[in-house]
Coordinates of C-alpha atoms in Angstrom, one line a residue:
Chain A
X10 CA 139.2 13.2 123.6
X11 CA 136.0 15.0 124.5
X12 CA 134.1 18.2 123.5
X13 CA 131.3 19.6 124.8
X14 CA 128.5 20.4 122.5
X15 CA 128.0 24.5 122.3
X16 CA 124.1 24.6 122.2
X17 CA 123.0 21.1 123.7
X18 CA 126.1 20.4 126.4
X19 CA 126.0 17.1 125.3
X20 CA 129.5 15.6 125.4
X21 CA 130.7 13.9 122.3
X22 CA 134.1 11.6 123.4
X23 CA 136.3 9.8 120.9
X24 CA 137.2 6.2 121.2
X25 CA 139.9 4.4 120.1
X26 CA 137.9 2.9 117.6
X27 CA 137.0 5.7 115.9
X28 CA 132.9 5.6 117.4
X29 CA 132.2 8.4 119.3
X30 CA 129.9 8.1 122.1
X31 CA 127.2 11.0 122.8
X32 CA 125.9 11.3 126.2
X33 CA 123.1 14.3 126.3
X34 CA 121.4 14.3 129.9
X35 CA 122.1 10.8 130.6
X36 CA 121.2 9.4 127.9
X37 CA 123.4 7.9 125.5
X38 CA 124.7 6.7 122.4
X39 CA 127.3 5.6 120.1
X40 CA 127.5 7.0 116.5
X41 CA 130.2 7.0 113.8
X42 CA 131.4 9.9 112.0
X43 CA 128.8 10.0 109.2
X44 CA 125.8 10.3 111.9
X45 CA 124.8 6.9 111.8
X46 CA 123.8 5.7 115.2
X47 CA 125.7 2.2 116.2
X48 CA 124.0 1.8 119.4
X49 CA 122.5 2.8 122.6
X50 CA 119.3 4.9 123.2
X51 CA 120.0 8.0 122.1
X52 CA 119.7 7.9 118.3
X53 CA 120.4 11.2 117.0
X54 CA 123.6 13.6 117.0
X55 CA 124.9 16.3 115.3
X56 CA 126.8 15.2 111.7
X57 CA 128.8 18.0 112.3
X58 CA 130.4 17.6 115.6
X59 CA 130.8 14.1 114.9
X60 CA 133.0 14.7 111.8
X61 CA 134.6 17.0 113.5
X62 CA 135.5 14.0 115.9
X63 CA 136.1 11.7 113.3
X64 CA 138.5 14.0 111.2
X65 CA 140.6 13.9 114.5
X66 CA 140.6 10.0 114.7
X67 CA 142.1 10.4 110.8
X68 CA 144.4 12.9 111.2
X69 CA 146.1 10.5 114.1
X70 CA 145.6 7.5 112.5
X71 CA 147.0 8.5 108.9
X72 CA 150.4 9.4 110.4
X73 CA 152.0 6.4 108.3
X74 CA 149.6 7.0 105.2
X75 CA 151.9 7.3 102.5
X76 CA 150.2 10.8 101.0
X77 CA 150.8 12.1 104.3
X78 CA 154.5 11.7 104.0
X79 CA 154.2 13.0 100.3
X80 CA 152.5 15.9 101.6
X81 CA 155.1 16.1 104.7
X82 CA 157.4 16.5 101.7
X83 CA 155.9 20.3 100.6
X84 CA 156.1 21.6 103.7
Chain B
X23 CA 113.2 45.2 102.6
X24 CA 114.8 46.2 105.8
X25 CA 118.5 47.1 105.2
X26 CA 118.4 48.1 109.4
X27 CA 117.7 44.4 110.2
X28 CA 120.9 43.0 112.0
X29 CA 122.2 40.6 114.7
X30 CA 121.9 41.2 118.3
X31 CA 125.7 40.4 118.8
X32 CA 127.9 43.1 118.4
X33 CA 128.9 45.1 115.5
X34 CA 132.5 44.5 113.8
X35 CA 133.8 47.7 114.1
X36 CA 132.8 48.3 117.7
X37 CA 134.7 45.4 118.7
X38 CA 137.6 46.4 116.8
X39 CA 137.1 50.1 118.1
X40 CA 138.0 48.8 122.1
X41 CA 141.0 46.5 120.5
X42 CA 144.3 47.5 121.6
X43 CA 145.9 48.1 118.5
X44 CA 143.9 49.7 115.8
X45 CA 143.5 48.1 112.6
X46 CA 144.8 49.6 109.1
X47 CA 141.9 52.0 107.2
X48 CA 140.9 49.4 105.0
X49 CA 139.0 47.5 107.9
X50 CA 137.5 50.3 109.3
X51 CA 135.3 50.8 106.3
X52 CA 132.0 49.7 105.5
X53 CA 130.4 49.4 102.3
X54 CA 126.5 46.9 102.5
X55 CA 124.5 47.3 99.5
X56 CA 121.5 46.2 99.2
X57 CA 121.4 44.2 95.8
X58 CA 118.4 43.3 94.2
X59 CA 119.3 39.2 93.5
X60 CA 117.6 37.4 96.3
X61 CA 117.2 34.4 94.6
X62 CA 119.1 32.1 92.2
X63 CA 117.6 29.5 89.7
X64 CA 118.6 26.1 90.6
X65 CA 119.8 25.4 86.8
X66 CA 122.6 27.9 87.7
X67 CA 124.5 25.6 89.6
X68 CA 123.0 22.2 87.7
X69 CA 122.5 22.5 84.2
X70 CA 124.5 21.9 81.2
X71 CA 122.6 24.8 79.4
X72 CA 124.3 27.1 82.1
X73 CA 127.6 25.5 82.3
X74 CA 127.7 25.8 78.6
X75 CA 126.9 29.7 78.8
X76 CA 129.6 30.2 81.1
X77 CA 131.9 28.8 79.0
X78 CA 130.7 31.2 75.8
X79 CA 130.4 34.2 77.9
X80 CA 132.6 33.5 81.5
X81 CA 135.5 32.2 81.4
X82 CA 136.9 33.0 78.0
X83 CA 136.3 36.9 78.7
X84 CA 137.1 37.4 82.5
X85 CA 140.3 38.0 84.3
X86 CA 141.0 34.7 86.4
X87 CA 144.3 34.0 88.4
X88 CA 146.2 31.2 86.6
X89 CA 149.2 30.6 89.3
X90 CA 151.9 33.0 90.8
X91 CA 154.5 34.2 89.4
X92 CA 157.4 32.1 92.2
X93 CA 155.5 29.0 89.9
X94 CA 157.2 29.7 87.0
X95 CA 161.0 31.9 87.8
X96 CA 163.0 30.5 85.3
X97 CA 162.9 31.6 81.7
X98 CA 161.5 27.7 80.2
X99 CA 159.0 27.5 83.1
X100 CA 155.7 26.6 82.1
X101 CA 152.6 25.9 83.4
X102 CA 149.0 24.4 83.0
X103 CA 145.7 26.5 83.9
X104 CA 143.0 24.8 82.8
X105 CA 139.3 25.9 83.1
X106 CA 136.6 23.8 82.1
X107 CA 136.6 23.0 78.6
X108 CA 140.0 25.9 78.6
X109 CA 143.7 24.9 78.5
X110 CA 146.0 27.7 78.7
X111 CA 150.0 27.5 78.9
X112 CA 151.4 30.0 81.2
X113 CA 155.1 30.6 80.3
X114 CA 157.9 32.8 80.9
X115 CA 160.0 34.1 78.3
X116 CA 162.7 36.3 77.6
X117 CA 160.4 38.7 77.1
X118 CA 158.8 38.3 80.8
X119 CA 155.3 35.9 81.3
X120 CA 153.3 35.1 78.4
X121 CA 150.4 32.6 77.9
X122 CA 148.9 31.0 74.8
X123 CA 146.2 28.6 74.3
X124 CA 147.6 24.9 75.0
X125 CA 146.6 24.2 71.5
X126 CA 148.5 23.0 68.3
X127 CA 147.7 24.7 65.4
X128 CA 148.1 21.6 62.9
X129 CA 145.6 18.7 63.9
X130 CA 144.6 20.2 67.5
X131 CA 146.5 18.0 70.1
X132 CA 146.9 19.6 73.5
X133 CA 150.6 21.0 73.0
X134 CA 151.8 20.6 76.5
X135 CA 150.6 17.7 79.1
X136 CA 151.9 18.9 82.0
X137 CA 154.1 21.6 84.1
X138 CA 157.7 21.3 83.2
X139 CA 160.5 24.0 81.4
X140 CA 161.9 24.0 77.9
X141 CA 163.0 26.5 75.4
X142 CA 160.0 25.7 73.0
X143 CA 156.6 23.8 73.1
X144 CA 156.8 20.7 70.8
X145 CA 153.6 19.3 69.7
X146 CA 153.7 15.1 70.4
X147 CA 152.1 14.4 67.4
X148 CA 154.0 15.6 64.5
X149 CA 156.4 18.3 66.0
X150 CA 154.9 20.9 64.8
X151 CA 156.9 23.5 67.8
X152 CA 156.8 27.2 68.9
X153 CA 158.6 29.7 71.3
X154 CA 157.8 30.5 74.4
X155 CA 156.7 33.7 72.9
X156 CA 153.8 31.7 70.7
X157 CA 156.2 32.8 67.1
X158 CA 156.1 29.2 65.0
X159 CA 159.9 27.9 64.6
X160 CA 159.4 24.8 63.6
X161 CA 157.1 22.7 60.7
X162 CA 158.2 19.0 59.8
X163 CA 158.1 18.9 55.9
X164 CA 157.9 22.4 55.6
X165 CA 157.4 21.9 51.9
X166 CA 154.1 20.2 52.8
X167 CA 152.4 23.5 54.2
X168 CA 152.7 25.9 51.4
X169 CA 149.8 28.0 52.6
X170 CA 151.1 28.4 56.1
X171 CA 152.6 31.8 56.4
X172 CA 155.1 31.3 59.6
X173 CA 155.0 34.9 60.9
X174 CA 151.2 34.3 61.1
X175 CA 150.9 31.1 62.3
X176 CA 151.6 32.0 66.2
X177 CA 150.0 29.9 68.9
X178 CA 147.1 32.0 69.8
X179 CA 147.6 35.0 72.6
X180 CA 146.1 35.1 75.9
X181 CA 146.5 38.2 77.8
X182 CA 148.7 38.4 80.9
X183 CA 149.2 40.8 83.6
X184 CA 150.0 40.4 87.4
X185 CA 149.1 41.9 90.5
X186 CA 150.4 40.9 94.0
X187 CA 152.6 37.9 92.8
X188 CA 149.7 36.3 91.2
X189 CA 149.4 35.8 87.5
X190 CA 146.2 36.6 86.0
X191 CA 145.1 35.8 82.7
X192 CA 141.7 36.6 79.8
X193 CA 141.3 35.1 76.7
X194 CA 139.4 37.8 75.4
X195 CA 142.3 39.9 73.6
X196 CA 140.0 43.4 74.0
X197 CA 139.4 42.8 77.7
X198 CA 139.9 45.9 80.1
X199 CA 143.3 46.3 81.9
X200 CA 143.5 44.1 84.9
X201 CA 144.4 47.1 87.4
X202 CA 141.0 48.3 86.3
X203 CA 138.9 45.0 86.9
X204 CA 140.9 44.7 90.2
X205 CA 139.5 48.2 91.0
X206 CA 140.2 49.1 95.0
X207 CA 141.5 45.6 96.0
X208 CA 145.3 46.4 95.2
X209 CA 144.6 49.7 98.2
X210 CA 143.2 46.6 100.5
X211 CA 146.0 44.9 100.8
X212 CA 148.9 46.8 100.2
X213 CA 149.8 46.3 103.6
X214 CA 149.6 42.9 104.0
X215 CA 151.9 42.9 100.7
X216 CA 150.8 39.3 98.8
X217 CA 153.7 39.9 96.3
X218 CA 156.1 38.7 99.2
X219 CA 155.0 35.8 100.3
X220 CA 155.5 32.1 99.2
X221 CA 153.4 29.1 98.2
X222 CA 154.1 27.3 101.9
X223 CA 151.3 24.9 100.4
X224 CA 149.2 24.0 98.0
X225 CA 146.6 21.3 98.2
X226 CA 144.0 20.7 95.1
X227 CA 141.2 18.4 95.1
X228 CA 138.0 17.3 92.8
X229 CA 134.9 17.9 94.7
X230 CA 131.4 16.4 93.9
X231 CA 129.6 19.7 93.0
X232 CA 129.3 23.1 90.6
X233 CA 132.1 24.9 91.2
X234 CA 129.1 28.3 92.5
X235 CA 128.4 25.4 95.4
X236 CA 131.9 24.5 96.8
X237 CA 133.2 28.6 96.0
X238 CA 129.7 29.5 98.0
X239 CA 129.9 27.4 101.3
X240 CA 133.0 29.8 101.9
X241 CA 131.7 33.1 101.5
X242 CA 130.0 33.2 104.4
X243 CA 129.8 33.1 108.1
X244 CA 126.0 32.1 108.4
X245 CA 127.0 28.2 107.9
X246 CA 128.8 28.3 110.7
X247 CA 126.5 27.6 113.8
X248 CA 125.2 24.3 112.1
X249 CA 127.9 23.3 110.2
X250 CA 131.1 24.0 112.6
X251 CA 129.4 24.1 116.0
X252 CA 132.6 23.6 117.6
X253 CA 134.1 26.9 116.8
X254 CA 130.8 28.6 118.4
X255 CA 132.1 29.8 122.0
X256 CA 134.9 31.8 120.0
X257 CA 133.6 32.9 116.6
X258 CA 131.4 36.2 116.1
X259 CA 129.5 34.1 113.2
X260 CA 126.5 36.6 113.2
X261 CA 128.8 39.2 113.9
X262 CA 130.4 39.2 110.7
X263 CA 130.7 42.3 108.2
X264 CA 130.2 42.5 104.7
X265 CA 131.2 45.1 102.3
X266 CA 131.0 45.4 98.4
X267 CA 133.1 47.6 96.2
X268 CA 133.2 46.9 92.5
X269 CA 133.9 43.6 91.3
X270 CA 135.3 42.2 94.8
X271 CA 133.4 41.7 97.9
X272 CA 134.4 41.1 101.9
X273 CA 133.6 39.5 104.9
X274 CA 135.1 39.9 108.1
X275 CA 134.7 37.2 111.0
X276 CA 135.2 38.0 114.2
X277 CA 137.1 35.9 116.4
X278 CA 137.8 35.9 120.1
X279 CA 134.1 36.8 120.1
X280 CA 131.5 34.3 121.3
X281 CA 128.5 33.5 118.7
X282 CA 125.4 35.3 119.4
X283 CA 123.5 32.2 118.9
X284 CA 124.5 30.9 122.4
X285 CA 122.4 30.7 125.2
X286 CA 125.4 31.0 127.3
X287 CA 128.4 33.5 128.2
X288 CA 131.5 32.0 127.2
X289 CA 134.4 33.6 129.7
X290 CA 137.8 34.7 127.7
X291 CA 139.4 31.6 128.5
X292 CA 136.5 29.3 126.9
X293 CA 136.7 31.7 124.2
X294 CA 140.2 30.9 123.5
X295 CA 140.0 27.1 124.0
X296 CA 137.4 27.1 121.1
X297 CA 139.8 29.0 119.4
X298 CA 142.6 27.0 120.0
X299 CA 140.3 23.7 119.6
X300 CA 141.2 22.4 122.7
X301 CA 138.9 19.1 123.6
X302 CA 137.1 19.1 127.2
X303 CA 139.2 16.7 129.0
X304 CA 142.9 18.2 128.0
X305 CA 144.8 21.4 128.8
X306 CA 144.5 24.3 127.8
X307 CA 147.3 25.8 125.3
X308 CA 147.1 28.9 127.3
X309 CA 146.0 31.0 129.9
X310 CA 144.0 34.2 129.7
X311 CA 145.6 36.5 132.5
X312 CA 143.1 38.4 134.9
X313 CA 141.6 41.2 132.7
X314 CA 143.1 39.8 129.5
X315 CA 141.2 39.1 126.5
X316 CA 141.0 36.3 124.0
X317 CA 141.5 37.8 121.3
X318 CA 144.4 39.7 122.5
X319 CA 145.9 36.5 123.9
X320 CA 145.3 35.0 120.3
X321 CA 147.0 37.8 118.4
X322 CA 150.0 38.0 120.8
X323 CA 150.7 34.4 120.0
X324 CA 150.8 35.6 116.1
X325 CA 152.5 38.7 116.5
X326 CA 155.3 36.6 118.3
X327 CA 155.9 34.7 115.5
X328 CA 155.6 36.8 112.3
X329 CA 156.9 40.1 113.9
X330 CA 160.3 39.0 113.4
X331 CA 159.2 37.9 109.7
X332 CA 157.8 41.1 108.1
X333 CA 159.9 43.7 110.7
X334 CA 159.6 45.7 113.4
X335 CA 158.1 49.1 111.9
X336 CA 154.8 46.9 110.8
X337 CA 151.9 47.3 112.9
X338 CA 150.2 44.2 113.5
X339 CA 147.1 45.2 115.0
X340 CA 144.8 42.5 116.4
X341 CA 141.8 42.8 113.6
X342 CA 144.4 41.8 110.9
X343 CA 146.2 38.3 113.1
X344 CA 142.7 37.4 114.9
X345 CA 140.2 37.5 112.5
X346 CA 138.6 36.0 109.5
X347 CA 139.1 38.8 106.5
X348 CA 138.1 36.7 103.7
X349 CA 137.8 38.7 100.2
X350 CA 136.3 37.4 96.5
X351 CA 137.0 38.9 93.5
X352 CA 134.7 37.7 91.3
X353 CA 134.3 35.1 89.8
X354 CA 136.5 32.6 91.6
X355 CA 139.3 33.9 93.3
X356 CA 139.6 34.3 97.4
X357 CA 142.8 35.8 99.1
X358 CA 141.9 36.1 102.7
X359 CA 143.2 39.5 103.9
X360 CA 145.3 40.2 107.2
X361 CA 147.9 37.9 108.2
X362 CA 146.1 34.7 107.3
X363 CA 147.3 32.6 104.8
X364 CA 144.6 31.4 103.3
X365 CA 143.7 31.6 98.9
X366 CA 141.1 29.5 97.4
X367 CA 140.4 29.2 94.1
X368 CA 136.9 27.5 92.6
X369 CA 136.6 26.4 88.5
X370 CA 134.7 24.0 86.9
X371 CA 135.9 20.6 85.7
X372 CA 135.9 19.7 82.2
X373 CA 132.1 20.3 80.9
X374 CA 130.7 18.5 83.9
X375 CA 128.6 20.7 85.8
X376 CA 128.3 18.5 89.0
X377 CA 132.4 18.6 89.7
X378 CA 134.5 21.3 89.9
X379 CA 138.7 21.8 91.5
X380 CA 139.0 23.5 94.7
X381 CA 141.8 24.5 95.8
X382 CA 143.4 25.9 99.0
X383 CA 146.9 27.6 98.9
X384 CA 148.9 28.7 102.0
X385 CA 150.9 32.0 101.5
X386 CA 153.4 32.9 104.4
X387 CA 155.5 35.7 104.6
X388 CA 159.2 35.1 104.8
X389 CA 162.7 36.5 105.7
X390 CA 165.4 36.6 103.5
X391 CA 165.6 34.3 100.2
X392 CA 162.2 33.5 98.9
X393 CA 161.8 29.3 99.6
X394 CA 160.9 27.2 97.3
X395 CA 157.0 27.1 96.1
X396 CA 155.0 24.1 97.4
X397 CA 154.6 21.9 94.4
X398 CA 150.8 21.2 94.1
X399 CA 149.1 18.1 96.4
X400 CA 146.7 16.4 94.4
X401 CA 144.2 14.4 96.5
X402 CA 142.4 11.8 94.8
X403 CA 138.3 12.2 95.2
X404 CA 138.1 9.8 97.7
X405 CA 140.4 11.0 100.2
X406 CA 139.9 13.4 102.9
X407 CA 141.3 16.8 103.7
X408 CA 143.2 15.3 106.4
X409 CA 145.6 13.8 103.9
X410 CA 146.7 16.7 103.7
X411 CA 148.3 17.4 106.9
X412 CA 150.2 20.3 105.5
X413 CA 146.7 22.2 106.2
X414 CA 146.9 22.0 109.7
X415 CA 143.6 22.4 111.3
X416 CA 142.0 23.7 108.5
X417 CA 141.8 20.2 107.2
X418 CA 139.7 19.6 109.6
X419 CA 137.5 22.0 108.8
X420 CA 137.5 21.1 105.0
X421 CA 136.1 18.0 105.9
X422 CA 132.7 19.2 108.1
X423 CA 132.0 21.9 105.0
X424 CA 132.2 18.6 102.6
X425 CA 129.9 16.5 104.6
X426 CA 127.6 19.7 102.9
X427 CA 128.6 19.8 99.2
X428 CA 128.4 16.6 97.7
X429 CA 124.5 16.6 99.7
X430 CA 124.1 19.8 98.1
X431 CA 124.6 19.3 94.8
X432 CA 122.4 16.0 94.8
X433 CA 119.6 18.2 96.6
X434 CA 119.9 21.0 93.9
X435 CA 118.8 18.2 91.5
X436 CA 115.9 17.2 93.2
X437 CA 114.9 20.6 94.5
X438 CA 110.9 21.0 93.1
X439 CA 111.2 24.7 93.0
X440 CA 112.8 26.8 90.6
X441 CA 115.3 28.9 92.8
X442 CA 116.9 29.2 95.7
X443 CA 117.3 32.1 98.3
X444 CA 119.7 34.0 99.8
X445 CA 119.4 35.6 103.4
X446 CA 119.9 39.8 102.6
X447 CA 123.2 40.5 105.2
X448 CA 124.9 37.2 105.6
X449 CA 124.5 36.2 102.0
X450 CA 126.0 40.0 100.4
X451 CA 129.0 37.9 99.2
X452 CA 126.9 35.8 97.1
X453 CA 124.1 38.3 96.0
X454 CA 126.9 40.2 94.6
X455 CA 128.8 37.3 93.1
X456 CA 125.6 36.3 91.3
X457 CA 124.4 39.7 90.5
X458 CA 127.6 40.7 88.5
X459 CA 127.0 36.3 86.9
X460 CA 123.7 37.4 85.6
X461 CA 125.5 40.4 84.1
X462 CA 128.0 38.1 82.4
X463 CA 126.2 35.4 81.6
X464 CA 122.3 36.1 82.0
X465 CA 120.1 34.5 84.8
X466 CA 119.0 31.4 82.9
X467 CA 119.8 29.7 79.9
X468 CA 116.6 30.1 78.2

């Protein structure tokens, strides 16, 4: 899953560990979804974007968290 | 101070003014006011001093909405509201909904723990019970209370009245009628009709900051373009309008709209994939026809599905299944207007200042019987919004605007100056919410 960042075009893309790699002209690097920068050369991302990309890696890895079938249950 | 000072982008109501289908009154009118709080002392949203001013001057004199009325349809139902240092039992009688202070009169014991029905409310302690009305009808060793006078020793009263399917309740037994507090709101939304609709969800959750912090990061568009920069191709963010009338306030967000902070011309369809979050490397979830626009496209989608809910002789103009139409009455209540479902509610927790409960209900409209109300989703601190997958993409957005709060409320504390500042358009929600606070409970403790 990628997206492209609105105002710097850099695109952020999931993996299926959950780091999301930032490429922004070239230069890249890997980050989780609190900001912190795992590796690679480009250090800094936007917090925001990247939890945005983390929330996604949740929401389809907590498919068989048990709150989410009790909260399947109110719908 | 320059009240003619405004975004570049677009006004609201000239974009809704080329929409296809007009919008009800109510959005067509504007009402800015320039309000003279610009800034706020930080020991508003961090110090005991403050919290405990609210609680002598707040919460026990102002109307707040304690649940809706599906919560509680049988005679028996009761239910919790609690308020900070507050506990009020909301319960319907015979008589129709009353509420009474979830406090026994003997030794002081909360009377009820929890939700549930019953003809009476038995204290846990020694039994001391009452009627769902608050009259005393029972005393263990009645001979051991000679001084008690039973017609006078009723749990005590909390008003109740209820607008739109919500219950409201103030503590304060001379407190103005609600329909005058509510003022004008009632007129802004009779269309979209909030007594007929149903709790489709409910999800409630402790959050690491003053309950003015979490209530604050949603009363405005201007956090958008740093905090949900994903949403920028189809969100009018600086766009937005925002109107003040009495003791509620609105905003409306354009959507379908790109954000004048980009350097760039979205076309409809990028507009649209923002909307509908779709990622760069996947399909879009439609397509924009030649000509067509993408907030048209959006509202189509809508109008398909809830046309055949509320009828065929309501008009469901674009404004009201597009956009963001979020409203506040003070001081913690948020029905979002149109055909959103969205109602938050904000309060403190316990006497802490740095936590507070927010909470996020869904309201749909239905056809035919009323369902059943969501029962509440409690999520533990630690987890995140997406536990909740009953909130949908919103979840999602819960969790960027908490990345904020928690960093917030520590920053408040080790802010060196004495107040913050608001921005004069963006921030009208909040001037207003803190100029009618001061009113209440003063600007600072001192």
């Amino acid at each position: 899953m990628k997206y492209r960042h609105p105002l710097t075009s850099a695109i952020y893309e999931l993996r299926e560990d959950g780091l999301i790699t930032v490429d922004e002209k070239g230069v890249k690097g890997v980050f989780d979804g609190d900001g912190r920068n795992v590796s690679g050369e480009l250090t800094q991302a936007d917090l925001h974007l990247l939890g945005w990309m983390r929330s996604k890696h949740l929401t389809r890895t907590n498919q068989n968290h048990p709150s989410s079938a009790d909260a399947r249950r109110h719908r | 101070m320059n009240m003619k000072a405004h975004s570049k982008g677009i006004r609201y109501q000239e974009l809704i003014a080329s929409d296809a289908i007009a919008p009800p009154r109510t959005l067509t009118l504007e009402n800015p006011i320039d309000l003279p709080t610009t800034t706020v002392p930080v020991a508003q949203f961090t110090s005991r001093a403050y919290h405990d001013l609210e609680m002598l001057r707040l919460w026990p004199r102002v109307w707040q909405m304690a649940c809706r009325e599906e919560e509680i349809p049988n005679v028996g139902d009761h239910l919790l509201y609690e308020v900070g240092r507050f506990s009020i039992i909301v319960a319907r009688s015979e008589a129709g909904i009353r509420a009474h202070h979830n406090v026994c009169l003997h030794r002081g014991r909360k009377l009820v723990d929890r939700d549930g029905n019953g003809r009476a409310f038995t204290c846990a302690f020694h039994g001391f019970t009452w009627n769902l009305d608050g009259t005393l009808r029972y005393i263990p060793s009645r001979w051991d209370f000679p001084d008690v006078q039973d017609d006078k020793f009723c749990l005590t009263p909390v008003k109740v009245e209820t607008w739109g399917g919500f219950v409201f309740i103030n503590m304060n037994p001379a407190a103005e009628p609600l329909a005058k507090f509510l003022g004008d709101l009632p007129t802004h939304f009779a269309v979209w009709k909030p007594e007929d609709r149903y709790i489709q969800a409910h999800v409630a959750k402790v959050m690491p900051c003053n309950w003015k912090v979490c209530q604050e990061a949603f009363m405005e568009a201007y956090h958008v373009v740093l905090t949900h920069p994903q949403l920028l191709p189809g969100i009018g963010d600086e766009n937005s309008q925002y109107d003040v009338w009495g003791n509620f306030s609105r905003a409306i967000t354009p959507n379908g709209t790109p954000s004048p902070h980009l350097k760039w011309q979205p076309s409809e369809q990028e507009m649209f994939d923002s909307m509908s979050d779709r990622p760069y490397d996947e399909p879009a979830v439609a397509e924009v026809p030649n000509g067509g626009r993408a907030r048209q496209l959006s509202a189509a989608a809508s109008r398909v599905s809830l046309q055949g809910i509320v009828g065929d002789n309501v008009v469901l103009s674009d404004a009201e299944l597009a956009d963001s139409i979020y409203y506040t009455l003070f001081p913690n209540f948020h029905p979002w207007g149109g055909y959103n479902r969205i109602v938050y509610r904000f309060r403190p927790l316990g006497d802490d200042p740095d936590r507070s409960i927010m909470e996020c209900y869904f309201l749909s409209p239905f056809k035919g019987e009323r369902p059943q109300p969501a029962k509440t989703h409690w999520l533990a601190e630690s987890e995140p919004w997406t536990d909740a997958p009953e909130l949908g993409l919103l979840a999602r957005v819960f969790e960027q605007d908490c990345a904020n709060l928690g960093q917030v409320q520590a920053g408040l504390h080790a802010m060196q100056v004495p107040e913050v500042v608001l921005a004069r358009y963006q921030e009208t929600k909040l001037r207003h919410f803190h100029h009618l606070l001061e009113q209440w409970v003063g600007r600072t403790a001192d």
